[in-house]
Amino acid sequence: MTGREHPLSLAGLAVVLLGTLLPMMDSFIVNVALPTIGTDLGAANADLELLVAGYGLAFTLLLVLGGRLGDAFGRRRVLIAGLLGFVVTSLLCALATGPGWLIAARVAQGATAALIPPQVLGTIQAAITPERRARAMSLYAAVSGLAAILGLVLGGVLLRADLWDTSWRLLFLINLPLGLAAAVLAVFLVPDTRSANPAGIDPRGTALLGSLVLMVLVPVNRGPVLGWPWWTFVLLVAAAPVAIALWRTENRVTSPLLPPSVLTEPRVRGGLLLLAPFLAAWAGFLFALPLTLQHGFGLDPMTAGLAVVPMSLAFLLGSFAVPGLRARIGDRTTSCGALVQALGVAWLLGWLGLDGPVWNALPGLALIGLGQALVVGAANISVLAAVPTAYAGVGGGVLVTTQQGAMAIGVAVLGTVFAATSFGVVLVVQLVTGLAIAYAAGRSRVTAAVS
């Protein structure tokens, strides 16, 4: 069943968006609690790095496979399995008695989380009519973007609340009622769509893709922590021939994990090329911002989280405005969004230079949130609109893999830059990236590719 026989209702859309929120939010919610976790479990800094990186690596590694499973066995079935697995692994995280246990549980949590977003995107693509799909995608962009910011806010609030003396464990326990509610509601409200011509799993392509992701993300995440030992450079160099082998394999097999017809579509390729550097700079900014607010300005975790509320609200409003703006100004939505974000970054640079109170940064944060929403929302709509319905789950997996992989690289690279320099340098990188994306999106040939 493709989903046209039983379209996704508004209530069903709310359920799948809740499913999107949980794994995306958990990528960031523990960041604010890392010092507390380290003290409570006796974890070293290297353990805390693995706590963050392990989730992101497992999440990124299995996203495309999750999309293929949904295409083959039914997206609702795989969505529910992912949600229930996420609940169980969240409970294991909350029960951890040592750093090793918590790291292993976080890796398992990331693996189950990877089953969720591709089913959401695939269901939206397959079970919503084209005239409603742009609005649904704007809501998806709003939720996925807000998840990162909401993770910072909610993490600080829950840590301060410390209900029943649970401390940092409450950050994982909150997933239990939300995940169970989403799984139960999905049974009744989400149509069970799948590809009309389900394909196999492609074990060779899966192994090569997994190797490629690990060869890039492991050195980038662990290299700065370990002082860039020789093996990190070997892995990065070896990634190139593995990528070539993956491309050749996918062109030969009958049921490729990454169908070349999807990746060679100009609008898909162009949209991903625009999104990757933009999201890398965004993730590095979100990593450095709470640390700057806490260490540089002396704010407690909850106040630092609340400081990004204007950015959250602006992101939400911008996401809702994307379909209307695309109807009026078309491809210029992407370049306008990048320029708005660059203006917000310039505001923050001026605020740092004047050394004013932290609240003077709020207008700049709001502009950054608005610009980010316009760029990400418009690009997401363009990319998924170009993916054939038969590959809806795979297309969703490719999109989210690109997003998460770019963000993981951005955190690792800009996190290293931030540790060695200052928050201002991170802002300069984001400003240059935003202006470059605005220029690229404004060029006629790139605009045609991503529209």
mmCIF file of C-alpha atoms in Angstrom, residues 278 332-345 367-368 370-376 430-431 433-441:
data_model
loop_
_atom_site.group_PDB
_atom_site.id
_atom_site.type_symbol
_atom_site.label_atom_id
_atom_site.label_comp_id
_atom_site.label_asym_id
_atom_site.label_seq_id
_atom_site.Cartn_x
_atom_site.Cartn_y
_atom_site.Cartn_z
ATOM 1 C CA PHE A 278 25.067 25.113 6.570
ATOM 2 C CA ARG A 332 14.976 33.045 -3.315
ATOM 3 C CA THR A 333 13.646 31.713 0.006
ATOM 4 C CA THR A 334 16.911 29.832 0.560
ATOM 5 C CA SER A 335 19.201 32.770 -0.179
ATOM 6 C CA CYS A 336 17.012 35.170 1.843
ATOM 7 C CA GLY A 337 17.129 32.816 4.810
ATOM 8 C CA ALA A 338 20.918 32.577 4.644
ATOM 9 C CA LEU A 339 21.188 36.364 4.548
ATOM 10 C CA VAL A 340 18.860 36.733 7.543
ATOM 11 C CA GLN A 341 20.955 34.266 9.503
ATOM 12 C CA ALA A 342 24.149 36.080 8.508
ATOM 13 C CA LEU A 343 22.619 39.322 9.804
ATOM 14 C CA GLY A 344 21.914 37.641 13.142
ATOM 15 C CA VAL A 345 25.481 36.330 13.361
ATOM 16 C CA LEU A 367 17.430 36.388 13.482
ATOM 17 C CA ILE A 368 19.640 33.292 13.437
ATOM 18 C CA LEU A 370 14.514 32.664 11.579
ATOM 19 C CA GLY A 371 17.163 32.391 8.882
ATOM 20 C CA GLN A 372 17.963 28.793 9.794
ATOM 21 C CA ALA A 373 14.299 27.831 9.508
ATOM 22 C CA LEU A 374 13.953 29.369 6.042
ATOM 23 C CA VAL A 375 17.044 27.652 4.649
ATOM 24 C CA VAL A 376 16.463 24.207 6.158
ATOM 25 C CA GLN A 430 29.072 30.616 10.595
ATOM 26 C CA LEU A 431 28.902 34.098 9.034
ATOM 27 C CA THR A 433 29.161 29.873 5.617
ATOM 28 C CA GLY A 434 25.831 31.716 5.591
ATOM 29 C CA LEU A 435 27.038 34.274 3.056
ATOM 30 C CA ALA A 436 28.490 31.522 0.858
ATOM 31 C CA ILE A 437 25.199 29.603 0.905
ATOM 32 C CA ALA A 438 23.269 32.788 0.109
ATOM 33 C CA TYR A 439 25.523 33.390 -2.887
ATOM 34 C CA ALA A 440 25.369 29.777 -4.086
ATOM 35 C CA ALA A 441 21.585 29.571 -3.745
#
